[in-house]
Short mmCIF file of C-alpha atoms in Angstrom, two decimals:
data_model
loop_
_atom_site.label_atom_id
_atom_site.label_comp_id
_atom_site.label_asym_id
_atom_site.label_seq_id
_atom_site.Cartn_x
_atom_site.Cartn_y
_atom_site.Cartn_z
CA MET A 312 -37.78 8.25 -49.44
CA LEU A 313 -34.74 8.84 -51.59
CA ASP A 314 -36.91 10.56 -54.19
CA LEU A 315 -37.59 13.23 -51.61
CA TRP A 316 -33.83 13.75 -51.27
CA TYR A 317 -33.33 13.86 -55.05
CA GLY A 318 -36.06 16.48 -55.39
CA LEU A 319 -34.60 18.50 -52.55
CA VAL A 320 -31.13 18.48 -54.11
CA ASN A 321 -32.52 19.49 -57.51
CA THR A 322 -34.21 22.56 -56.04
CA LEU A 323 -31.56 23.59 -53.52
CA LEU A 324 -28.38 22.70 -55.37
CA PRO A 325 -28.73 23.54 -59.07
CA PHE A 326 -25.09 22.63 -59.78
CA GLN A 327 -23.60 20.45 -62.39
CA TRP A 328 -21.89 18.06 -59.97
CA VAL A 329 -25.14 16.89 -58.40
CA GLU A 330 -26.95 16.28 -61.66
CA TYR A 331 -26.09 12.60 -61.57
CA THR A 332 -27.93 10.27 -59.23
CA PHE A 333 -24.71 8.63 -58.04
CA MET A 334 -23.50 12.06 -56.90
CA LYS A 335 -26.75 12.70 -55.07
CA ASN A 336 -26.37 9.34 -53.35
CA ALA A 337 -22.75 10.03 -52.53
CA LEU A 338 -23.60 13.45 -51.11
CA LEU A 339 -26.25 11.98 -48.84
CA ALA A 340 -23.88 9.24 -47.70
CA VAL A 341 -21.20 11.84 -46.97
CA LEU A 342 -23.66 13.95 -44.98
CA LEU A 343 -24.62 10.92 -42.89
CA ALA A 344 -21.23 9.29 -42.48
CA THR A 345 -18.94 12.26 -41.83
CA PRO A 346 -20.78 13.47 -38.68
CA LEU A 347 -20.36 9.95 -37.30
CA PHE A 348 -16.64 10.08 -38.05
CA GLY A 349 -16.49 13.50 -36.42
CA ILE A 350 -18.25 12.35 -33.26
CA LEU A 351 -16.47 9.01 -32.86
CA SER A 352 -13.08 10.48 -33.62
CA THR A 353 -13.31 12.72 -30.53
CA MET A 354 -12.98 9.72 -28.27
CA VAL A 355 -10.69 7.76 -30.59
CA VAL A 356 -8.17 10.56 -30.14
CA SER A 357 -8.90 11.24 -26.47
CA SER A 358 -8.65 7.56 -25.57
CA ARG A 359 -5.49 7.13 -27.68
CA MET A 360 -7.16 4.54 -29.84
CA ALA A 361 -5.81 5.63 -33.23
CA PHE A 362 -3.93 2.37 -33.62
CA PHE A 363 -6.96 0.39 -32.49
CA SER A 364 -9.24 2.07 -35.00
CA ASP A 365 -6.63 1.41 -37.66
CA SER A 366 -6.79 -2.29 -36.85
CA LEU A 367 -10.56 -2.22 -37.29
CA GLY A 368 -10.01 -1.50 -40.97
CA HIS A 369 -7.88 -4.62 -41.14
CA GLY A 370 -10.59 -6.58 -39.37
CA ALA A 371 -13.18 -5.37 -41.84
CA PHE A 372 -10.85 -6.30 -44.71
CA THR A 373 -10.71 -9.89 -43.44
CA GLY A 374 -14.47 -9.78 -42.97
CA ILE A 375 -14.83 -9.00 -46.67
CA ALA A 376 -12.64 -11.96 -47.59
CA ILE A 377 -14.40 -14.39 -45.28
CA GLY A 378 -17.82 -13.10 -46.31
CA THR A 379 -16.98 -13.74 -49.95
CA LEU A 380 -15.53 -17.15 -49.19
CA VAL A 381 -18.39 -18.40 -47.05
CA GLY A 382 -21.24 -16.76 -48.90
CA GLY A 383 -24.78 -17.25 -47.68
CA ILE A 384 -25.28 -13.95 -45.89
CA SER A 385 -24.92 -10.65 -47.69
CA PRO A 386 -21.28 -9.46 -47.76
CA LEU A 387 -22.08 -6.28 -45.83
CA TRP A 388 -23.59 -8.16 -42.90
CA GLY A 389 -20.64 -10.54 -43.00
CA ILE A 390 -18.21 -7.63 -42.74
CA ILE A 391 -20.14 -6.00 -39.91
CA LEU A 392 -20.40 -9.24 -37.97
CA PHE A 393 -16.73 -10.06 -38.33
CA SER A 394 -15.55 -6.53 -37.53
CA VAL A 395 -17.63 -6.31 -34.38
CA THR A 396 -16.41 -9.71 -33.17
CA PHE A 397 -12.85 -8.66 -33.95
CA ALA A 398 -13.26 -5.38 -32.05
CA ILE A 399 -14.84 -7.02 -29.01
CA LEU A 400 -12.15 -9.68 -28.90
CA ILE A 401 -9.33 -7.12 -28.92
CA THR A 402 -11.06 -5.01 -26.27
CA ILE A 403 -11.53 -7.96 -23.92
CA ILE A 404 -7.98 -9.23 -24.32
CA LYS A 405 -6.60 -5.71 -23.95
CA ASN A 406 -8.48 -5.31 -20.68
CA THR A 407 -7.66 -8.67 -19.19
CA SER A 408 -4.04 -9.18 -20.14
CA LYS A 409 -0.99 -7.36 -18.92
CA THR A 410 0.57 -7.11 -22.36
CA SER A 411 0.81 -3.61 -23.77
CA PRO A 412 -2.23 -2.70 -25.91
CA ASP A 413 -0.21 -1.88 -29.02
CA THR A 414 1.33 -5.33 -28.99
CA ILE A 415 -2.08 -7.00 -28.77
CA ILE A 416 -3.56 -4.77 -31.44
CA GLY A 417 -0.51 -5.31 -33.63
CA VAL A 418 -0.80 -9.08 -33.30
CA PHE A 419 -4.50 -9.06 -34.13
CA ALA A 420 -4.28 -6.57 -36.97
CA SER A 421 -1.45 -8.35 -38.73
CA THR A 422 -3.09 -11.74 -38.29
CA ALA A 423 -6.34 -10.38 -39.67
CA VAL A 424 -4.82 -8.70 -42.67
CA ALA A 425 -2.65 -11.73 -43.49
CA LEU A 426 -5.64 -14.03 -43.23
CA GLY A 427 -7.65 -11.69 -45.45
CA LEU A 428 -4.90 -11.54 -48.07
CA VAL A 429 -4.43 -15.30 -48.09
CA ILE A 430 -8.14 -15.88 -48.61
CA MET A 431 -8.39 -13.19 -51.27
CA SER A 432 -5.33 -14.30 -53.19
CA PHE A 433 -6.42 -17.94 -53.05
CA GLY A 434 -6.67 -19.08 -56.64
CA GLY A 435 -5.12 -15.84 -57.86
CA GLY A 436 -8.28 -13.76 -57.79
CA PHE A 437 -7.01 -10.81 -55.79
CA ASN A 438 -7.80 -8.14 -58.37
CA LYS A 439 -11.50 -8.11 -57.72
CA PHE A 440 -10.77 -7.08 -54.13
CA SER A 441 -8.35 -4.27 -54.89
CA SER A 442 -11.19 -1.73 -54.91
CA PHE A 443 -11.44 -2.25 -51.16
CA LEU A 444 -7.97 -0.80 -50.72
CA ILE A 445 -8.83 2.55 -52.26
CA GLY A 446 -12.59 2.54 -52.01
CA ASP A 447 -15.25 3.90 -54.29
CA LEU A 448 -17.63 6.43 -52.82
CA LEU A 449 -19.55 6.75 -56.05
CA SER A 450 -20.69 3.11 -55.99
CA ILE A 451 -23.14 3.61 -53.14
CA ALA A 452 -26.43 1.79 -53.54
CA PRO A 453 -29.71 3.29 -52.27
CA SER A 454 -30.24 0.32 -49.92
CA GLU A 455 -26.89 1.04 -48.30
CA ILE A 456 -27.91 4.63 -47.68
CA LEU A 457 -30.99 3.50 -45.79
CA MET A 458 -28.85 1.20 -43.72
CA LEU A 459 -26.42 4.03 -43.05
CA LEU A 460 -29.34 6.14 -41.87
CA GLY A 461 -30.24 3.43 -39.37
CA ILE A 462 -26.65 3.27 -38.14
CA PHE A 463 -26.55 7.07 -37.90
CA VAL A 464 -29.56 7.16 -35.58
CA GLY A 465 -28.26 4.20 -33.57
CA ILE A 466 -24.85 5.75 -32.97
CA ILE A 467 -26.19 9.15 -32.01
CA LEU A 468 -28.43 7.47 -29.43
CA LEU A 469 -25.55 5.35 -28.18
CA TRP A 470 -23.42 8.48 -27.88
CA VAL A 471 -26.03 10.14 -25.70
CA PHE A 472 -25.83 7.24 -23.28
CA ILE A 473 -22.16 6.29 -23.22
CA PHE A 474 -20.29 9.53 -23.84
CA ASN A 475 -20.08 10.68 -20.21
CA LYS A 476 -18.76 7.34 -19.09
CA LEU A 477 -16.34 7.12 -21.96
CA LEU A 478 -14.98 10.55 -21.11
CA ILE A 479 -14.19 9.56 -17.52
CA ILE A 480 -12.58 6.31 -18.64
CA SER A 481 -10.41 8.25 -21.06
CA ILE A 482 -9.31 10.55 -18.25
CA ASN A 483 -8.63 7.86 -15.67
CA PRO A 484 -9.86 4.25 -15.49
CA SER A 485 -9.54 4.10 -11.69
CA LEU A 486 -11.61 7.23 -11.33
CA ALA A 487 -14.21 5.64 -13.59
CA ALA A 488 -14.21 2.44 -11.54
CA SER A 489 -14.72 4.42 -8.34
CA ARG A 490 -17.84 5.95 -9.88
CA GLY A 491 -19.26 2.52 -10.52
CA ILE A 492 -18.70 2.53 -14.27
CA ASN A 493 -18.43 -0.83 -15.97
CA THR A 494 -15.38 0.15 -18.00
CA LEU A 495 -15.17 -3.06 -20.01
CA LEU A 496 -18.80 -2.86 -21.12
CA ILE A 497 -18.50 0.77 -22.16
CA GLU A 498 -15.27 0.12 -24.05
CA ILE A 499 -16.90 -2.82 -25.82
CA LEU A 500 -19.86 -0.67 -26.85
CA PHE A 501 -17.57 2.04 -28.18
CA ALA A 502 -15.36 -0.45 -30.02
CA SER A 503 -18.44 -2.07 -31.56
CA ALA A 504 -19.78 1.29 -32.72
CA LEU A 505 -16.44 2.02 -34.35
CA ALA A 506 -16.39 -1.41 -35.95
CA VAL A 507 -19.88 -0.97 -37.40
CA VAL A 508 -19.05 2.41 -38.92
CA VAL A 509 -15.76 1.16 -40.33
CA ALA A 510 -17.38 -1.99 -41.76
CA MET A 511 -20.19 0.04 -43.31
CA THR A 512 -17.95 2.61 -44.96
CA ILE A 513 -14.78 0.71 -45.80
CA HIS A 514 -15.69 -0.08 -49.39
CA TRP A 515 -16.51 3.58 -50.01
CA VAL A 516 -13.42 5.02 -48.41
CA GLY A 517 -10.92 2.18 -48.69
CA LEU A 518 -8.79 0.30 -46.19
CA LEU A 519 -5.74 2.48 -46.74
CA ILE A 520 -7.26 5.69 -45.48
CA ILE A 521 -10.34 4.84 -43.47
CA ASN A 522 -8.46 5.37 -40.22
CA SER A 523 -7.58 8.96 -41.10
CA LEU A 524 -11.26 9.82 -41.00
CA LEU A 525 -11.39 8.52 -37.45
CA VAL A 526 -8.39 10.54 -36.35
CA LEU A 527 -8.02 13.75 -38.34
CA PRO A 528 -11.28 15.61 -37.53
CA ALA A 529 -10.79 15.37 -33.78
CA ALA A 530 -7.02 15.84 -33.99
CA ALA A 531 -7.64 19.12 -35.83
CA ALA A 532 -10.44 20.14 -33.46
CA ARG A 533 -8.25 19.58 -30.39
CA ASN A 534 -5.86 22.23 -31.60
CA ILE A 535 -8.42 24.98 -31.14
CA THR A 536 -10.97 23.85 -28.55
CA ASN A 537 -11.19 23.95 -24.78
CA ASN A 538 -14.23 21.94 -23.81
CA VAL A 539 -16.29 18.99 -24.87
CA LYS A 540 -18.99 20.98 -26.64
CA GLN A 541 -16.56 22.94 -28.78
CA TYR A 542 -14.61 19.74 -29.40
CA HIS A 543 -17.65 17.93 -30.80
CA PHE A 544 -18.92 20.91 -32.72
CA VAL A 545 -15.62 21.64 -34.44
CA SER A 546 -14.77 17.98 -35.05
CA VAL A 547 -18.14 17.30 -36.70
CA GLY A 548 -17.88 20.57 -38.61
CA PHE A 549 -14.43 19.71 -39.96
CA ALA A 550 -15.52 16.20 -40.90
CA VAL A 551 -18.58 17.39 -42.81
CA LEU A 552 -16.72 20.28 -44.41
CA SER A 553 -13.90 18.09 -45.67
CA GLY A 554 -16.38 15.40 -46.74
CA VAL A 555 -18.48 17.69 -48.90
CA THR A 556 -15.54 19.68 -50.28
CA GLY A 557 -13.66 16.47 -51.01
CA LEU A 558 -16.63 15.01 -52.85
CA ILE A 559 -17.03 18.08 -55.06
CA LEU A 560 -13.32 18.43 -55.74
CA SER A 561 -12.92 14.77 -56.59
CA TYR A 562 -15.75 15.11 -59.12
CA TYR A 563 -14.05 17.97 -60.95
CA LEU A 564 -10.48 16.70 -60.56
CA ASN A 565 -11.45 13.12 -61.27
CA THR A 566 -9.60 11.78 -58.23
CA ALA A 567 -10.39 9.10 -55.64
CA THR A 568 -13.06 10.64 -53.40
CA GLY A 569 -11.98 9.12 -50.09
CA SER A 570 -8.41 10.27 -50.49
CA THR A 571 -9.45 13.77 -51.53
CA ILE A 572 -11.56 14.03 -48.36
CA VAL A 573 -8.64 12.88 -46.24
CA LEU A 574 -6.28 15.39 -47.83
CA ILE A 575 -8.64 18.24 -46.98
CA SER A 576 -8.94 16.95 -43.40
CA ALA A 577 -5.18 16.87 -43.20
CA MET A 578 -4.95 20.45 -44.44
CA LEU A 579 -7.41 21.49 -41.75
CA TYR A 580 -5.22 19.74 -39.21
CA PHE A 581 -2.07 21.55 -40.26
CA ALA A 582 -3.89 24.87 -40.49
CA THR A 583 -5.25 24.55 -36.94
CA PHE A 584 -1.90 23.29 -35.71
CA THR A 585 -0.19 26.51 -36.71
CA ILE A 586 -2.74 28.71 -34.93
CA ARG A 587 -3.39 26.53 -31.90
CA GLY A 588 -1.71 28.81 -29.36
CA ARG A 589 -4.30 31.52 -29.88
CA PHE A 590 -7.25 29.40 -28.87
CA LEU A 591 -6.18 27.28 -25.95
CA GLY A 592 -7.15 28.68 -22.57
CA MET B 244 -4.42 -3.91 17.91
CA ILE B 245 -7.39 -3.40 15.68
CA GLY B 246 -9.21 -6.55 16.60
CA LYS B 247 -9.54 -5.37 20.18
CA ASP B 248 -10.55 -1.86 19.22
CA LYS B 249 -13.02 -0.37 21.66
CA HIS B 250 -15.08 1.28 18.94
CA SER B 251 -15.56 -1.89 17.01
CA CYS B 252 -18.32 -1.94 14.46
CA GLU B 253 -20.35 -4.61 16.22
CA LYS B 254 -21.08 -2.01 18.87
CA GLY B 255 -21.65 0.71 16.34
CA GLU B 256 -24.20 -1.42 14.62
CA LYS B 257 -26.37 -1.61 17.71
CA ASN B 258 -26.21 1.52 19.74
CA CYS B 259 -23.25 3.78 19.18
CA GLN B 260 -24.27 7.25 18.21
CA HIS B 261 -22.29 9.34 15.73
CA LEU B 262 -20.34 6.29 14.83
CA CYS B 263 -20.40 4.72 11.49
CA CYS B 264 -17.64 2.64 10.19
CA THR B 265 -16.19 0.77 7.30
CA LYS B 266 -14.73 -2.63 7.94
CA ILE B 267 -12.04 -4.16 5.82
CA GLU B 268 -11.79 -7.82 6.67
CA LYS B 269 -9.08 -10.26 5.67
CA PHE B 270 -7.96 -8.49 2.52
CA ASN B 271 -5.47 -10.47 0.49
CA VAL B 272 -4.11 -9.54 -2.88
CA VAL B 273 -2.05 -12.01 -4.85
CA ILE B 274 -0.69 -11.06 -8.24
CA GLY B 275 0.88 -13.98 -10.05
CA LYS B 276 2.70 -15.81 -7.26
CA THR B 277 3.52 -12.72 -5.23
CA LYS B 278 1.49 -11.85 -2.18
CA ILE B 279 1.16 -8.08 -2.34
CA ILE B 280 -1.19 -7.72 0.60
CA GLU B 281 -1.67 -10.28 3.31
CA ASP B 282 -4.48 -10.48 5.82
CA VAL B 283 -5.24 -6.79 6.23
CA ASN B 284 -8.03 -6.01 8.70
CA LEU B 285 -9.01 -2.40 9.31
CA HIS B 286 -11.86 -0.51 10.91
CA ILE B 287 -12.24 3.00 9.61
CA HIS B 288 -14.46 5.28 11.67
CA CYS B 289 -16.38 8.28 10.51
CA GLY B 290 -14.69 11.57 11.12
CA GLU B 291 -11.30 9.94 11.24
CA LEU B 292 -8.41 10.46 8.90
CA THR B 293 -6.42 7.26 8.70
CA ALA B 294 -3.02 7.55 7.06
CA LEU B 295 -1.38 4.58 5.38
CA ILE B 296 2.38 4.82 5.40
CA GLY B 297 5.04 2.40 4.30
CA THR B 298 8.00 1.97 2.03
CA ASN B 299 7.84 1.77 -1.73
CA GLY B 300 6.10 -1.40 -2.79
CA ALA B 301 4.50 -1.92 0.61
CA GLY B 302 1.14 -2.31 -1.09
CA LYS B 303 -0.43 1.02 -0.10
CA SER B 304 -1.82 1.92 -3.51
CA THR B 305 -2.72 -1.72 -4.14
CA LEU B 306 -4.78 -1.74 -0.95
CA LEU B 307 -6.67 1.34 -2.16
CA LYS B 308 -7.27 -0.31 -5.51
CA ALA B 309 -8.47 -3.47 -3.78
CA ILE B 310 -10.92 -1.38 -1.73
CA LEU B 311 -12.10 0.22 -4.95
CA GLY B 312 -12.58 -3.25 -6.38
CA GLU B 313 -10.18 -2.57 -9.19
CA VAL B 314 -7.66 -5.19 -8.15
CA LYS B 315 -8.75 -8.77 -7.54
CA HIS B 316 -8.71 -9.56 -3.86
CA SER B 317 -10.15 -11.86 -1.25
CA GLY B 318 -11.83 -10.57 1.88
CA VAL B 319 -14.86 -8.38 2.42
CA LEU B 320 -15.62 -4.70 2.67
CA LYS B 321 -18.59 -3.71 4.80
CA TYR B 322 -20.15 -0.45 5.75
CA PHE B 323 -22.36 0.28 8.73
CA ASP B 324 -23.99 3.61 9.32
CA ALA B 325 -24.42 5.05 12.80
CA LYS B 326 -27.73 3.43 13.59
CA GLY B 327 -27.09 0.23 11.74
CA VAL B 328 -29.92 1.19 9.42
CA ARG B 329 -27.97 1.00 6.24
CA SER B 330 -25.18 -1.39 5.73
CA GLY B 331 -23.53 -3.06 2.81
CA ASN B 332 -21.18 -1.69 0.23
CA PRO B 333 -19.93 1.78 1.05
CA CYS B 334 -20.16 4.58 -1.45
CA ILE B 335 -16.52 5.34 -2.17
CA GLY B 336 -14.95 8.60 -3.24
CA TYR B 337 -11.51 8.34 -4.76
CA VAL B 338 -8.82 10.90 -5.42
CA PRO B 339 -6.21 9.24 -7.63
CA GLN B 340 -2.51 9.77 -7.15
CA TYR B 341 -2.10 11.26 -10.55
CA LEU B 342 -4.17 11.54 -13.65
CA ASN B 343 -2.41 10.09 -16.59
CA PHE B 344 -4.42 12.13 -19.06
CA ASP B 345 -3.41 13.87 -22.22
CA VAL B 346 -2.83 17.51 -21.27
CA SER B 347 -4.11 18.65 -24.64
CA THR B 348 -7.50 17.08 -24.05
CA PRO B 349 -10.28 19.60 -24.73
CA THR B 350 -12.15 18.88 -21.53
CA SER B 351 -13.12 21.52 -19.01
CA VAL B 352 -13.58 21.05 -15.29
CA LEU B 353 -17.32 21.44 -15.82
CA ASP B 354 -17.28 18.65 -18.42
CA VAL B 355 -15.62 16.25 -16.01
CA PHE B 356 -18.14 17.06 -13.29
CA MET B 357 -21.04 16.59 -15.64
CA ALA B 358 -19.64 13.31 -16.88
CA CYS B 359 -19.13 12.03 -13.35
CA THR B 360 -22.27 13.22 -11.65
CA THR B 361 -25.01 13.43 -14.26
CA SER B 362 -26.32 11.37 -17.13
CA ILE B 363 -26.83 14.42 -19.34
CA PRO B 364 -24.28 14.16 -22.13
CA SER B 365 -21.97 17.12 -21.78
CA TRP B 366 -21.47 17.41 -25.54
CA LEU B 367 -25.16 18.07 -26.03
CA MET B 368 -26.18 20.63 -23.40
CA THR B 369 -25.44 22.02 -19.96
CA PRO B 370 -28.51 23.15 -18.04
CA ASN B 371 -27.96 26.15 -15.78
CA SER B 372 -29.04 24.16 -12.74
CA ILE B 373 -26.15 21.75 -13.30
CA ARG B 374 -23.72 24.58 -13.71
CA SER B 375 -24.66 26.12 -10.40
CA ARG B 376 -24.52 22.76 -8.69
CA VAL B 377 -20.99 22.19 -9.98
CA ARG B 378 -20.05 25.67 -8.81
CA GLN B 379 -21.27 24.78 -5.32
CA SER B 380 -19.22 21.59 -5.37
CA LEU B 381 -16.15 23.54 -6.37
CA GLU B 382 -16.72 26.09 -3.62
CA LYS B 383 -16.13 23.32 -1.10
CA VAL B 384 -12.52 23.14 -2.24
CA LYS B 385 -12.07 26.85 -3.00
CA ALA B 386 -11.91 26.24 -6.74
CA GLU B 387 -15.11 27.80 -8.11
CA HIS B 388 -13.06 30.08 -10.36
CA LEU B 389 -11.73 27.04 -12.22
CA ILE B 390 -15.06 25.80 -13.56
CA ASP B 391 -14.37 26.58 -17.22
CA ARG B 392 -10.64 25.87 -17.13
CA ARG B 393 -9.27 23.19 -19.40
CA LEU B 394 -7.97 20.18 -17.41
CA GLY B 395 -4.53 20.43 -18.97
CA ALA B 396 -4.21 24.06 -17.86
CA LEU B 397 -4.60 23.26 -14.15
CA SER B 398 -1.63 23.14 -11.78
CA GLY B 399 -0.99 19.94 -9.85
CA GLY B 400 -2.52 21.35 -6.67
CA GLU B 401 -5.57 22.73 -8.46
CA LEU B 402 -6.17 19.42 -10.17
CA GLN B 403 -5.97 17.60 -6.86
CA ARG B 404 -8.58 19.92 -5.34
CA ILE B 405 -10.86 19.44 -8.33
CA LEU B 406 -10.54 15.68 -7.93
CA LEU B 407 -11.34 16.04 -4.25
CA ALA B 408 -14.49 18.02 -5.04
CA LEU B 409 -15.42 15.33 -7.52
CA ALA B 410 -14.92 12.58 -4.95
CA LEU B 411 -17.23 14.52 -2.57
CA ASP B 412 -20.15 14.59 -4.98
CA PRO B 413 -22.09 12.70 -3.73
CA ILE B 414 -20.72 12.74 -0.18
CA PRO B 415 -19.09 9.31 0.11
CA ASP B 416 -19.13 6.91 3.04
CA LEU B 417 -15.45 6.38 2.57
CA LEU B 418 -12.96 8.74 0.96
CA LEU B 419 -9.73 7.34 -0.46
CA LEU B 420 -6.90 9.77 -1.08
CA ASP B 421 -3.75 8.77 -2.90
CA GLU B 422 -1.29 11.57 -2.35
CA PRO B 423 0.72 12.60 -5.38
CA VAL B 424 4.45 11.92 -5.14
CA SER B 425 5.30 14.85 -7.32
CA GLY B 426 3.70 17.74 -9.15
CA VAL B 427 2.25 19.43 -6.08
CA ASP B 428 4.40 21.78 -4.02
CA HIS B 429 4.42 21.77 -0.24
CA ASN B 430 2.09 24.78 0.08
CA GLY B 431 -0.32 23.12 -2.30
CA LEU B 432 -0.31 19.99 -0.15
CA GLU B 433 -0.91 21.98 3.05
CA LEU B 434 -3.84 23.77 1.50
CA PHE B 435 -5.18 20.43 0.33
CA TYR B 436 -4.91 18.91 3.80
CA ASP B 437 -6.48 21.96 5.42
CA ILE B 438 -9.45 21.56 3.14
CA VAL B 439 -9.61 17.81 3.77
CA SER B 440 -9.56 18.33 7.55
CA GLU B 441 -12.25 20.96 7.38
CA LEU B 442 -14.48 18.75 5.21
CA ARG B 443 -13.86 15.74 7.41
CA GLU B 444 -15.36 17.56 10.37
CA LYS B 445 -18.16 19.13 8.39
CA TYR B 446 -19.36 15.93 6.75
CA ASP B 447 -18.11 13.38 9.28
CA LEU B 448 -16.08 11.67 6.57
CA SER B 449 -14.12 8.45 6.87
CA ILE B 450 -10.85 8.96 5.09
CA ILE B 451 -8.01 6.66 4.14
CA LEU B 452 -4.97 8.55 2.96
CA VAL B 453 -1.88 7.11 1.35
CA SER B 454 0.87 9.52 2.21
CA HIS B 455 4.55 9.96 1.55
CA ASP B 456 4.97 13.07 3.66
CA LEU B 457 5.42 12.05 7.27
CA ALA B 458 5.36 15.61 8.59
CA LEU B 459 1.93 16.17 7.11
CA VAL B 460 0.73 12.82 8.38
CA GLU B 461 1.76 13.72 11.89
CA LYS B 462 -0.03 17.03 11.65
CA TYR B 463 -3.32 15.89 10.15
CA ALA B 464 -3.91 12.16 10.71
CA ASP B 465 -5.97 10.76 13.58
CA ARG B 466 -4.60 7.32 13.09
CA VAL B 467 -1.58 5.96 11.30
CA ILE B 468 -1.11 2.52 9.86
CA LEU B 469 2.27 1.21 8.87
CA LEU B 470 1.82 -1.21 6.03
CA GLU B 471 4.44 -3.64 4.85
CA GLY B 472 2.42 -6.20 2.93
CA ARG B 473 0.43 -6.56 6.13
CA VAL B 474 -0.37 -4.19 8.96
CA ILE B 475 2.79 -3.79 11.02
CA CYS B 476 1.71 -1.04 13.31
CA ASN B 477 -1.57 0.76 13.93
CA GLY B 478 -2.33 3.59 16.32
CA THR B 479 -2.23 7.34 16.87
CA PRO B 480 0.50 9.19 15.01
CA GLU B 481 2.44 9.51 18.24
CA GLU B 482 2.30 5.81 18.97
CA VAL B 483 3.21 4.75 15.48
CA PHE B 484 6.06 7.20 15.06
CA LYS B 485 7.55 6.14 18.40
CA ASP B 486 7.38 2.52 17.45
CA GLU B 487 10.64 0.76 16.83
CA ARG B 488 9.31 -0.85 13.64
CA THR B 489 8.34 2.48 12.10
CA ARG B 490 11.73 3.92 12.92
CA LYS B 491 13.32 0.91 11.36
CA ALA B 492 11.17 1.13 8.22
CA PHE B 493 11.90 4.77 7.69
CA GLY B 494 15.50 4.45 8.81
CA MET B 495 15.82 2.19 5.84
CA LEU B 496 14.20 4.84 3.73
CA ARG B 497 16.70 7.41 4.76
CA SER B 498 19.62 5.42 3.39
CA GLY B 499 18.07 4.48 0.11
CA GLN B 500 14.89 4.16 -1.83
CA TYR B 501 13.33 7.59 -1.34
CA GLY B 502 14.59 10.98 -2.37
CA LYS B 503 15.78 13.85 -0.23
CA GLU B 504 12.34 15.28 0.39
CA GLU B 505 11.29 12.17 2.23
CA THR B 506 14.41 12.21 4.37
CA SER B 507 13.91 15.80 5.37
CA SER B 508 10.37 15.13 6.54
CA VAL B 509 11.64 12.35 8.76
CA VAL B 510 14.25 14.64 10.23
CA GLU B 511 11.67 17.35 10.77
CA ARG B 512 9.52 14.96 12.66
CA GLU B 513 12.34 13.92 14.93
CA GLU B 514 13.23 17.48 15.73
CA SER B 515 9.72 18.54 16.61
#
């Protein structure tokens, strides 16, 4: 299956930067992952969940530590499992307690990251984990790409079913309740989707900047769009554009790929911010 | 009192024509150790606009949220249609007091309608049939020109009308209106109530309205309920506004809690 992709790239993109297989893999991963970031970020921003999505990175970080400690299952599944549990737990507590969401998220995120650091530093072996902080997009294995493809299809399908409900919840929870929407269930599904994507991509992008990919595309798109269709289209477009450009630039500049992608996203944000008045109706 | 109401639902169930009703029985809301609402029993009839009035913290909005099922409560909510054919949980339309949304949100009026009334994801496609249906809904509240407007670009009054149109699709058995305290000017409110009155007759709607504007209540409500944790007073606007307890409740208002606007509506009422 991947051979088909390699052949396609060789014919369509006769450039130096895609001559290596790891670049072909990275390009495919970017083309699959960035649209997901673009789509999910629309509701992360609309539902004011930037801090929540940030905490998911911390959850995934702890998942890595626990996965390594426990062993048995493959680390990736360990991370996904832990992140999803972490996300569901926060969502339920956020919805049932009267405490302000940022406090709850703050408590969970700091606990998670502290726990992760303690486990990782146990016995002084922290160095082998430091790659998770910055990430390495060029280390993608073919099996991971297939898994990412599965997640891609799953999340697009999920988005078809939950987006409408999520939109109403983001506008007003009471309004959503009056339309018979199970707000907790929908929020849990959304949080889980975010957790899966974060867990899957964290060791490519890195803990430090993964959240920017879940915030910047939509934040930039909001500056120049007026309805949901434009919002999705522009957000996905920005995410893919910065992903591919970042990958190419990082190859030639020899910089960390994830961070290069984020910098380009940020530039798009500031560029749209300065012209926003001309687009908003 | 309500319990002795001539048009009680038991009758409606059997033989009353053009009468459907929603019964709220023994509603209690307790949050922590505080009783917010105590033993509220109400019968809401079709085609009637029932206004809930009361001081700040009297539990008006909480009662609406309890009816919506958003706040934990004891007691039951029942609906009976005119022939007693269909009964059970009413289909509820709700117009919130205010929308605490981000004004920069890239969401158009059409998007919100699609999200609320269809299962077609609005980010993917908008069939023309849906668009014309939404336009028809908006015509009911004289807002068809706002279909492509961004939510954040609507005025308070426009937004309230949009929310009303949304609550009327599908036509609910019970419509709950939580009147905004601010953000809508007096003309906007009058227009809103004119539309509500017109729709009430056209669709034989049962409406519960939480209001802060006594002059408007007197003009538009069929029945007024003074709530103070429990039902203090219940009757026609004339009866309730004459009642000693209402005068006392809003006499208290005049000296304190509410702003000048509230006071002036009380004065207006007394003059008229």
